[in-house]
mmCIF file of C-alpha atoms in Angstrom:
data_model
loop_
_atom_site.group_PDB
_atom_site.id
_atom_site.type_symbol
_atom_site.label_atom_id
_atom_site.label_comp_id
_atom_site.label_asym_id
_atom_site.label_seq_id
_atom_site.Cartn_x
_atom_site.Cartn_y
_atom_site.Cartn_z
ATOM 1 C CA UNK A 1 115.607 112.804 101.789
ATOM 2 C CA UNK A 2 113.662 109.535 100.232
ATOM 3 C CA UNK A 3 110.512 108.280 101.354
ATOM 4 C CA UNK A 4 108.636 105.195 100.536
ATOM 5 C CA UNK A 5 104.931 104.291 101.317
ATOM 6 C CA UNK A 6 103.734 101.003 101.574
ATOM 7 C CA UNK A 7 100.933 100.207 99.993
ATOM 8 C CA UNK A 8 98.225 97.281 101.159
ATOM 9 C CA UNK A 9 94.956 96.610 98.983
ATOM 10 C CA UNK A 10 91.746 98.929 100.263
ATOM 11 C CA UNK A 11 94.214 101.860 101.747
ATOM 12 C CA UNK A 12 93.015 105.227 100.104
ATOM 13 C CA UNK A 13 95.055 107.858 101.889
ATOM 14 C CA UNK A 14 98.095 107.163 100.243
ATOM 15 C CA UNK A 15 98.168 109.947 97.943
ATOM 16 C CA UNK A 16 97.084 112.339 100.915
ATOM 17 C CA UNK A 17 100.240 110.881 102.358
ATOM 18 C CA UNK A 18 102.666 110.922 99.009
ATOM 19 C CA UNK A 19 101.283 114.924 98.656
ATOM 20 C CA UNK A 20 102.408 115.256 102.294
ATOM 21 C CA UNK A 21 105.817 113.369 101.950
ATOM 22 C CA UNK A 22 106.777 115.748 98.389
ATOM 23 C CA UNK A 23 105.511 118.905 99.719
ATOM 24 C CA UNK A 24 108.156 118.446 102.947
ATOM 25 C CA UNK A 25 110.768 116.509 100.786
ATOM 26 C CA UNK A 26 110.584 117.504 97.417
ATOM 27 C CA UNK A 27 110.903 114.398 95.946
ATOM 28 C CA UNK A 28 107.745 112.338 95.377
ATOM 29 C CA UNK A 29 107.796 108.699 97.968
ATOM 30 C CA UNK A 30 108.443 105.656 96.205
ATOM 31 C CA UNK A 31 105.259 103.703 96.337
ATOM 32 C CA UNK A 32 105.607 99.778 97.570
ATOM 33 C CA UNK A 33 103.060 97.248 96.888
ATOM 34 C CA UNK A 34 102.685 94.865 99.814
ATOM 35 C CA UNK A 35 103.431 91.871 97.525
ATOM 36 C CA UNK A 36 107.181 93.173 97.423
ATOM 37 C CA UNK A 37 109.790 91.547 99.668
ATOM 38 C CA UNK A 38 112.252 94.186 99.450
ATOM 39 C CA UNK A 39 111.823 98.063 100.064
ATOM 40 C CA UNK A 40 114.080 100.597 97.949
ATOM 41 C CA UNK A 41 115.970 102.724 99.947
ATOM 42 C CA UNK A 42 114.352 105.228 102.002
ATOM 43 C CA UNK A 43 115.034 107.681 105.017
ATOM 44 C CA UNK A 44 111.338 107.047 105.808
ATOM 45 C CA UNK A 45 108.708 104.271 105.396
ATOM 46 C CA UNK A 46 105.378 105.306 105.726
ATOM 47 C CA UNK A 47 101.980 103.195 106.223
ATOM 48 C CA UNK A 48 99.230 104.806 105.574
ATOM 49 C CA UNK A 49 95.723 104.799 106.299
ATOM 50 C CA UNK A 50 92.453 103.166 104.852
ATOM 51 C CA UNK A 51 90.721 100.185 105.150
ATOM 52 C CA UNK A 52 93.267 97.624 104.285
ATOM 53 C CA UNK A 53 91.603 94.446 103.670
ATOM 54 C CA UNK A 54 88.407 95.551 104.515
ATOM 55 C CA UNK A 55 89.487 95.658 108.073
ATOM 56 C CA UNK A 56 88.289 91.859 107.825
ATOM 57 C CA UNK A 57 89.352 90.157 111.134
ATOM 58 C CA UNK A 58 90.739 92.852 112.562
ATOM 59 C CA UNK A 59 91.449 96.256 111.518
ATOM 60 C CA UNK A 60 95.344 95.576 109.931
ATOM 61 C CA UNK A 61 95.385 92.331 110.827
ATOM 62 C CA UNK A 62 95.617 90.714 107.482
ATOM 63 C CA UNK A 63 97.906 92.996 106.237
ATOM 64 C CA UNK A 64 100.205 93.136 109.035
ATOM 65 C CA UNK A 65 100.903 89.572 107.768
ATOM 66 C CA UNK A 66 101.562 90.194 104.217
ATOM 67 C CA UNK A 67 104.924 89.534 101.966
ATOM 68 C CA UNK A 68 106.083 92.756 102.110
ATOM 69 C CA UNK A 69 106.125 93.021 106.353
ATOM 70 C CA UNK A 70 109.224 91.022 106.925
ATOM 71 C CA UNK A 71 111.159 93.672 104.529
ATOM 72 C CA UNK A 72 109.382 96.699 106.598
ATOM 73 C CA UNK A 73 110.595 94.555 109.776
ATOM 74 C CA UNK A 74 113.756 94.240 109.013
ATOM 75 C CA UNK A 75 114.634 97.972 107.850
ATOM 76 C CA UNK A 76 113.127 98.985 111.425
ATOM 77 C CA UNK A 77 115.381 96.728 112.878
ATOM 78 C CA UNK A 78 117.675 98.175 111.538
ATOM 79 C CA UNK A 79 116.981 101.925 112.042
ATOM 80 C CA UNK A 80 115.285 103.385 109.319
ATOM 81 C CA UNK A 81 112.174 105.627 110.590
ATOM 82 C CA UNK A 82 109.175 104.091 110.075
ATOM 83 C CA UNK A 83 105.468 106.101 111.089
ATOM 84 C CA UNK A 84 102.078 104.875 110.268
ATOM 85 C CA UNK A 85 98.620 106.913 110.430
ATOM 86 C CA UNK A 86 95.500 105.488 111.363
ATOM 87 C CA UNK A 87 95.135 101.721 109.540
ATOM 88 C CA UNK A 88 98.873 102.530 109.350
ATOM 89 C CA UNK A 89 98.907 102.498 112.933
ATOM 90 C CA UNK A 90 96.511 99.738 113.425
ATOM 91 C CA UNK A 91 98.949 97.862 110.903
ATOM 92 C CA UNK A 92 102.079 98.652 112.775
ATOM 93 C CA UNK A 93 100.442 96.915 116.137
ATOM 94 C CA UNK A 94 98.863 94.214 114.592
ATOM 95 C CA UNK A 95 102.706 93.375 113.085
ATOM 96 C CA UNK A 96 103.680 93.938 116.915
ATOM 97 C CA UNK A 97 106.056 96.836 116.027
ATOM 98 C CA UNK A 98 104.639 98.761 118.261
ATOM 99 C CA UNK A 99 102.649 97.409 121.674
ATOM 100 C CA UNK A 100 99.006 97.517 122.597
ATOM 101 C CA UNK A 101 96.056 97.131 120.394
ATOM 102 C CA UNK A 102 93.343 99.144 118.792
ATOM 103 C CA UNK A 103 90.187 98.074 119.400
ATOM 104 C CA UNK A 104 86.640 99.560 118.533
ATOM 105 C CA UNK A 105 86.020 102.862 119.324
ATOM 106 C CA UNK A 106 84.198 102.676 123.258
ATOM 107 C CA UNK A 107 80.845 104.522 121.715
ATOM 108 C CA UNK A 108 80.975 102.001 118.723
ATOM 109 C CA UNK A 109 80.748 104.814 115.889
ATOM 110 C CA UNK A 110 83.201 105.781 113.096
ATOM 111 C CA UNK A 111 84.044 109.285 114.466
ATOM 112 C CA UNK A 112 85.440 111.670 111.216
ATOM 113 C CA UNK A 113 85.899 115.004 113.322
ATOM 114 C CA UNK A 114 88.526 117.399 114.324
ATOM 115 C CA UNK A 115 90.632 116.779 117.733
ATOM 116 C CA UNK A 116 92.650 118.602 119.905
ATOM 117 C CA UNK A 117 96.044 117.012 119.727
ATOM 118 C CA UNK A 118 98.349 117.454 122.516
ATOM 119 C CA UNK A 119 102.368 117.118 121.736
ATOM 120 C CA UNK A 120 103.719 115.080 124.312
ATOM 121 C CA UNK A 121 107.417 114.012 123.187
ATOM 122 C CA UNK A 122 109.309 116.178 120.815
ATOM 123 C CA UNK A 123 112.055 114.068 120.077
ATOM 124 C CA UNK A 124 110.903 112.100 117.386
ATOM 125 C CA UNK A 125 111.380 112.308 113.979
ATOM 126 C CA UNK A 126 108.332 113.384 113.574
ATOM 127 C CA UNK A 127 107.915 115.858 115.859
ATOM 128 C CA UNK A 128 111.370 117.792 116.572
ATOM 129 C CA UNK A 129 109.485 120.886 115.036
ATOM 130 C CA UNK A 130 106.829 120.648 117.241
ATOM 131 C CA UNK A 131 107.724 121.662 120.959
ATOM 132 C CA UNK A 132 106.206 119.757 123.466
ATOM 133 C CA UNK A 133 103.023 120.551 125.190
ATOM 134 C CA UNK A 134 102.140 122.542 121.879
ATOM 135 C CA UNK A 135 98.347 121.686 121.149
ATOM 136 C CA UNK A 136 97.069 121.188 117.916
ATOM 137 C CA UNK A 137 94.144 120.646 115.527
ATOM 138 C CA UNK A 138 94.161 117.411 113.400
ATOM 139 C CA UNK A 139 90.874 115.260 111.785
ATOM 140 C CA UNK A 140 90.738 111.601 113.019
ATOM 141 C CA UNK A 141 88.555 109.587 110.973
ATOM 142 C CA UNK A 142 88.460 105.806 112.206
ATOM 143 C CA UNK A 143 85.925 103.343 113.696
ATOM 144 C CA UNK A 144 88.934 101.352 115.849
ATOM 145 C CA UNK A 145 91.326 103.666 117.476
ATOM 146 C CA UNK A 146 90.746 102.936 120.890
ATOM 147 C CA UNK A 147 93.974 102.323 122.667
ATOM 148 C CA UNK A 148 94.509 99.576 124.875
ATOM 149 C CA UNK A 149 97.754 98.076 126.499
ATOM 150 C CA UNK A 150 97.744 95.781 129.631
ATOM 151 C CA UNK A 151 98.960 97.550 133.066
ATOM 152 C CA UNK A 152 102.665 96.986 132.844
ATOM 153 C CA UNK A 153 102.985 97.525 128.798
ATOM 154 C CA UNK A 154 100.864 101.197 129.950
ATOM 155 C CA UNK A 155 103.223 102.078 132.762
ATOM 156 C CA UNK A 156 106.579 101.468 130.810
ATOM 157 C CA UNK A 157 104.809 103.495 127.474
ATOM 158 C CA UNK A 158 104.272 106.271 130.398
ATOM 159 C CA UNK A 159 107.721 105.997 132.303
ATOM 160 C CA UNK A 160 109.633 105.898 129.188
ATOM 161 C CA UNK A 161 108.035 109.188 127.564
ATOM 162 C CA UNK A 162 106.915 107.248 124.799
ATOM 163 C CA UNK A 163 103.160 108.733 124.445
ATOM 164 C CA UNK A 164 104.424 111.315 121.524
ATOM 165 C CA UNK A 165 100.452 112.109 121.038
ATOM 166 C CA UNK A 166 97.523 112.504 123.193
ATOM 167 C CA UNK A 167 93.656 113.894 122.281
ATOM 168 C CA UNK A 168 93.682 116.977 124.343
ATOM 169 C CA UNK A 169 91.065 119.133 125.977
ATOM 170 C CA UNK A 170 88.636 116.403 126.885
ATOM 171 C CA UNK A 171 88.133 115.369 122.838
ATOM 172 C CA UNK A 172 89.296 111.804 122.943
ATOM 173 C CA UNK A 173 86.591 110.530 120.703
ATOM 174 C CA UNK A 174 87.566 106.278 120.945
ATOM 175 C CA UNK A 175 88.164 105.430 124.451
ATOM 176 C CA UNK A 176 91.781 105.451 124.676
ATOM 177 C CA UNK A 177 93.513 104.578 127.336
ATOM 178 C CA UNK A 178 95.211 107.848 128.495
ATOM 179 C CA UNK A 179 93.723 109.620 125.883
ATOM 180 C CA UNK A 180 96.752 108.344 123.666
ATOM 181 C CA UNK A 181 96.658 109.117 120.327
ATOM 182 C CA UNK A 182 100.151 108.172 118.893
ATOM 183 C CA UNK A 183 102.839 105.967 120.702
ATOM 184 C CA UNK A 184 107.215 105.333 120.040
ATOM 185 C CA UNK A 185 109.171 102.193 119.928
ATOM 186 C CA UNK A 186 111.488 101.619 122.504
ATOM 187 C CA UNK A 187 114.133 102.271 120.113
ATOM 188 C CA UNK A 188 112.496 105.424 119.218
ATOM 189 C CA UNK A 189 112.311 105.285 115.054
ATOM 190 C CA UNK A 190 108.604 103.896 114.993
ATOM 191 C CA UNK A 191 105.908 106.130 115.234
ATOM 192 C CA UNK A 192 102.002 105.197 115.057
ATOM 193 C CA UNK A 193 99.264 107.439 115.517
ATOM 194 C CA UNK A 194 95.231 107.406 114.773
ATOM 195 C CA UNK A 195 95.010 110.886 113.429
ATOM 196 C CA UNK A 196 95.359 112.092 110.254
ATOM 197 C CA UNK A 197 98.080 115.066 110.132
ATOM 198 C CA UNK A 198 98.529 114.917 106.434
ATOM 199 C CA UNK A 199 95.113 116.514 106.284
ATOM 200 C CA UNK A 200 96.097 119.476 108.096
ATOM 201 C CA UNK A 201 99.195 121.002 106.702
ATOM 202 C CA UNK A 202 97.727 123.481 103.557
ATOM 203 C CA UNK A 203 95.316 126.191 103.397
ATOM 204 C CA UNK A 204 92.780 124.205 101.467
ATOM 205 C CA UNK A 205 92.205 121.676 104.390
ATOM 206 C CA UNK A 206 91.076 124.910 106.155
ATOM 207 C CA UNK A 207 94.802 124.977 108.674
ATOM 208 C CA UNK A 208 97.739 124.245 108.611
ATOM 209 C CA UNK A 209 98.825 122.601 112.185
ATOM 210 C CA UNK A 210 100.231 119.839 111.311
ATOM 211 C CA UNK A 211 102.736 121.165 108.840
ATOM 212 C CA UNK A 212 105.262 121.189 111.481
ATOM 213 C CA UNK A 213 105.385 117.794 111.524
ATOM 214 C CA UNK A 214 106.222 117.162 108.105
ATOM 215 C CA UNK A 215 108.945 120.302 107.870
ATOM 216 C CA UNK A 216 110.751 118.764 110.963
ATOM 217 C CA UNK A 217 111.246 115.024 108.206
ATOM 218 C CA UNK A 218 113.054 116.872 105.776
ATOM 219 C CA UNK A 219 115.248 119.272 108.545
ATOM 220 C CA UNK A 220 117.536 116.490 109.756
ATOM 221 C CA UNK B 1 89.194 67.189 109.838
ATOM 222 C CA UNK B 2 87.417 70.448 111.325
ATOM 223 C CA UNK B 3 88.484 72.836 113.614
ATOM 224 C CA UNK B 4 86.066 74.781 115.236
ATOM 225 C CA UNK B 5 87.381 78.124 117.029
ATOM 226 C CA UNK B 6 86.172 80.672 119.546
ATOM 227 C CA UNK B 7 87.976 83.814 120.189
ATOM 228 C CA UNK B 8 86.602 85.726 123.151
ATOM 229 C CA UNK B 9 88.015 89.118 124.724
ATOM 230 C CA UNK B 10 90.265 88.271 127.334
ATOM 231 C CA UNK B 11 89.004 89.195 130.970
ATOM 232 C CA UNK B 12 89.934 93.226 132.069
ATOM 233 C CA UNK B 13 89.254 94.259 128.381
ATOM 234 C CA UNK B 14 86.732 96.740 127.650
ATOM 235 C CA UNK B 15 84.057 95.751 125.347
ATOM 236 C CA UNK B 16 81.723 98.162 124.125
ATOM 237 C CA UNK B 17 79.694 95.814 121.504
ATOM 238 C CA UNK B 18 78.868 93.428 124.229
ATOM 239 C CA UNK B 19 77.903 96.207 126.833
ATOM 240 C CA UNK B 20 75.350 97.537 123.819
ATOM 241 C CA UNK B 21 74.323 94.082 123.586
ATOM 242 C CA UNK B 22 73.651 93.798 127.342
ATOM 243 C CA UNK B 23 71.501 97.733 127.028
ATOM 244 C CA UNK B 24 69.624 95.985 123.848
ATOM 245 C CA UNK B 25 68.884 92.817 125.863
ATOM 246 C CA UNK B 26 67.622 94.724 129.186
ATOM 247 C CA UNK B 27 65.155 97.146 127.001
ATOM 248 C CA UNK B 28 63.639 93.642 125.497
ATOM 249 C CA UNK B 29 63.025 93.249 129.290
ATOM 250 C CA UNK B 30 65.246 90.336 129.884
ATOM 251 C CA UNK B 31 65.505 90.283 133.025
ATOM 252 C CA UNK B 32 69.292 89.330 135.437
ATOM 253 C CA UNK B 33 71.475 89.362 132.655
ATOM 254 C CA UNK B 34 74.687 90.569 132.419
ATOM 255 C CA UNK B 35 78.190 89.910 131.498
ATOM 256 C CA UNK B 36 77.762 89.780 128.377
ATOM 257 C CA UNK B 37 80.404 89.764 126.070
ATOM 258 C CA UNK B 38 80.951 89.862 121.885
ATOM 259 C CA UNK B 39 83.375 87.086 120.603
ATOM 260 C CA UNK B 40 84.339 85.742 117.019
ATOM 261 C CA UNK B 41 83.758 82.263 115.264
ATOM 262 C CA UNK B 42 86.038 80.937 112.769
ATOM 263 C CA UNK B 43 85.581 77.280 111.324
ATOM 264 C CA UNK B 44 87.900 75.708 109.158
ATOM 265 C CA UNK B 45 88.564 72.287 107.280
ATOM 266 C CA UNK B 46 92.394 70.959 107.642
ATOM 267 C CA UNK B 47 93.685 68.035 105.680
ATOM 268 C CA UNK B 48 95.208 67.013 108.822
ATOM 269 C CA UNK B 49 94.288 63.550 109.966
ATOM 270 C CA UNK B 50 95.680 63.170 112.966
ATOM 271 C CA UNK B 51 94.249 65.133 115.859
ATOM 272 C CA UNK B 52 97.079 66.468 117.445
ATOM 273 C CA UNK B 53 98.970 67.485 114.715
ATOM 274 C CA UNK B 54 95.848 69.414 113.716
ATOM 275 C CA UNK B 55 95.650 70.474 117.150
ATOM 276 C CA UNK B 56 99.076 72.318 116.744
ATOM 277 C CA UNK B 57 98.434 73.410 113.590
ATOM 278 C CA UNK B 58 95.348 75.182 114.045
ATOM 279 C CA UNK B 59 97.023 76.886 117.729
ATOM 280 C CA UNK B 60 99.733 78.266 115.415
ATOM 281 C CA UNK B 61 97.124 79.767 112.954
ATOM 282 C CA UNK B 62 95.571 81.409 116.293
ATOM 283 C CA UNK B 63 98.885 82.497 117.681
ATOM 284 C CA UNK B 64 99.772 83.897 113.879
ATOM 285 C CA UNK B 65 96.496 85.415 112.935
ATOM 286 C CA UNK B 66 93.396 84.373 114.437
ATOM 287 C CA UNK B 67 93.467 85.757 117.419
ATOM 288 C CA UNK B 68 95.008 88.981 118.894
ATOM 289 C CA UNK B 69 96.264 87.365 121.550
ATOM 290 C CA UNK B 70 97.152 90.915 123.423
ATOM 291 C CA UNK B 71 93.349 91.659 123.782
ATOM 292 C CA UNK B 72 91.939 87.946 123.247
ATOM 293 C CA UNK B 73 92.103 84.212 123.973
ATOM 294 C CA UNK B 74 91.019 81.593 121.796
ATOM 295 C CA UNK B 75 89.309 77.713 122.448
ATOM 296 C CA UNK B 76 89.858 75.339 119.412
ATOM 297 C CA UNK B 77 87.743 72.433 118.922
ATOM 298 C CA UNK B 78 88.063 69.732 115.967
ATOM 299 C CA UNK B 79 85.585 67.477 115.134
#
């Protein structure tokens, strides 16, 4: 399986992410920089997170407009599983590949803690090793992760099973709408979510919960 | 020409900056205010001469990037 990361000026989890991607893969991601207008062939595109652009503007704003964003449009178009983590996520909604926004967190601090993470759609490509309703630990570190999405955007997310993460147990720490924590496309190959699960699959980041995630990638 | 433009939260959404604002503002003892609400200011030259031209050209840069026009609304002004 191939993997590529995209890569936008003031990310820093990116090699978090390409450790992630070669442990489950066994093949190191190819790594993109966001002046590119193609992207090599891949079975997964991942955006990860940092602080893009200083999140100047808005957080992924500026580079949910750069060169190489028409390339990562397309290839979703066109099937090819796409997930992004935290500013990846931000990114990913700012581009308007996936709906709603993320605004600042409701008690206006940068919250770096663990969450409970609640698995509410196992038929992504992210999760198809994780059975629903499994809860999980995972870190979140972000100062704009709280959901929002007008009424009727909310209700079709809800209807069409499309919340594949939610902060469990009363930890939401941003305000999020229905606690969400990580959303689908319609078509089901995008997936964007604020925490960080890369930072929870080895012993050395204290458990390994989210290593699940990352198995199920390389098992299809 | 220059374009002068305010981007404000649209009505419905949550904002916690401008509810902090309106704690800050009632512990100064300022009193029968509320409302209040945190918005951005962006000013720009164009080379655009005519007005409605620049007009359209600065509502596409709002549409594009300005403005988040899921959570906000944006007022352009050129002088």
């Amino acid at each position: 399986m191939k993997t590529a990361i995209i890569l936008f000026p003031g990310i820093n989890r990116e090699r978090d992410m390409a450790m992630a991607l070669e442990a489950a893969t066994g093949k190191a991601p190819a790594v993109v920089w966001h002046t590119e207008t193609e992207i090599p062939a891949a079975d997964l595109i991942v955006v990860p997170g940092g602080f893009s652009y200083g999140d100047y503007l808005r957080s992924g704003a500026i580079a949910a407009r750069s060169p190489v964003m028409d390339a990562l449009r397309r290839r979703a178009a066109g099937g090819t599983n796409v997930l992004g983590v935290c500013n990846g996520f931000q990114i990913l909604v700012e581009a308007g590949l996936l709906p709603g926004a993320l605004m600042r967190n409701a008690g206006l601090k940068f919250v770096c803690k663990q969450v409970r993470l609640s698995v509410e759609n196992d038929s992504t490509f992210f999760t198809r090793q994780m059975p629903k309703g499994a809860v999980v630990t995972c870190p979140v570190a972000h100062h704009d992760g709280n959901y929002f999405a007008d009424a009727e955007t909310l209700a079709r997310l809800e209807d069409g099973g499309r919340v594949v993460f939610r902060y469990a147990e009363g930890t939401n720490p941003n305000g999020s709408l229905n606690d969400i924590a990580g959303i689908v496309n319609d078509a089901g190959n995008v997936v964007g979510m604020m925490p960080h699960p890369e930072n929870m699959i080895e012993a050395l980041h204290g458990r390994t919960d989210c290593k699940p995630l990352f198995d199920g990638l390389a098992a299809a | 020409m220059k374009a002068k433009v305010t981007i404000t939260l649209k009505t419905g959404v949550l904002d916690p900056q401008g509810k902090a604002i309106e704690g800050a503002l009632s512990s100064l003892d300022f009193a029968g205010v509320g409302n209040v609400r945190q918005g951005k200011y962006i000013e720009l030259d164009i080379a655009e001469t005519d007005a409605a031209k620049a007009e359209a050209q600065v509502t596409a840069m709002c549409e594009k990037l300005l403005a988040n026009t899921v959570i906000e609304n944006y007022h352009i002004e050129l002088v």
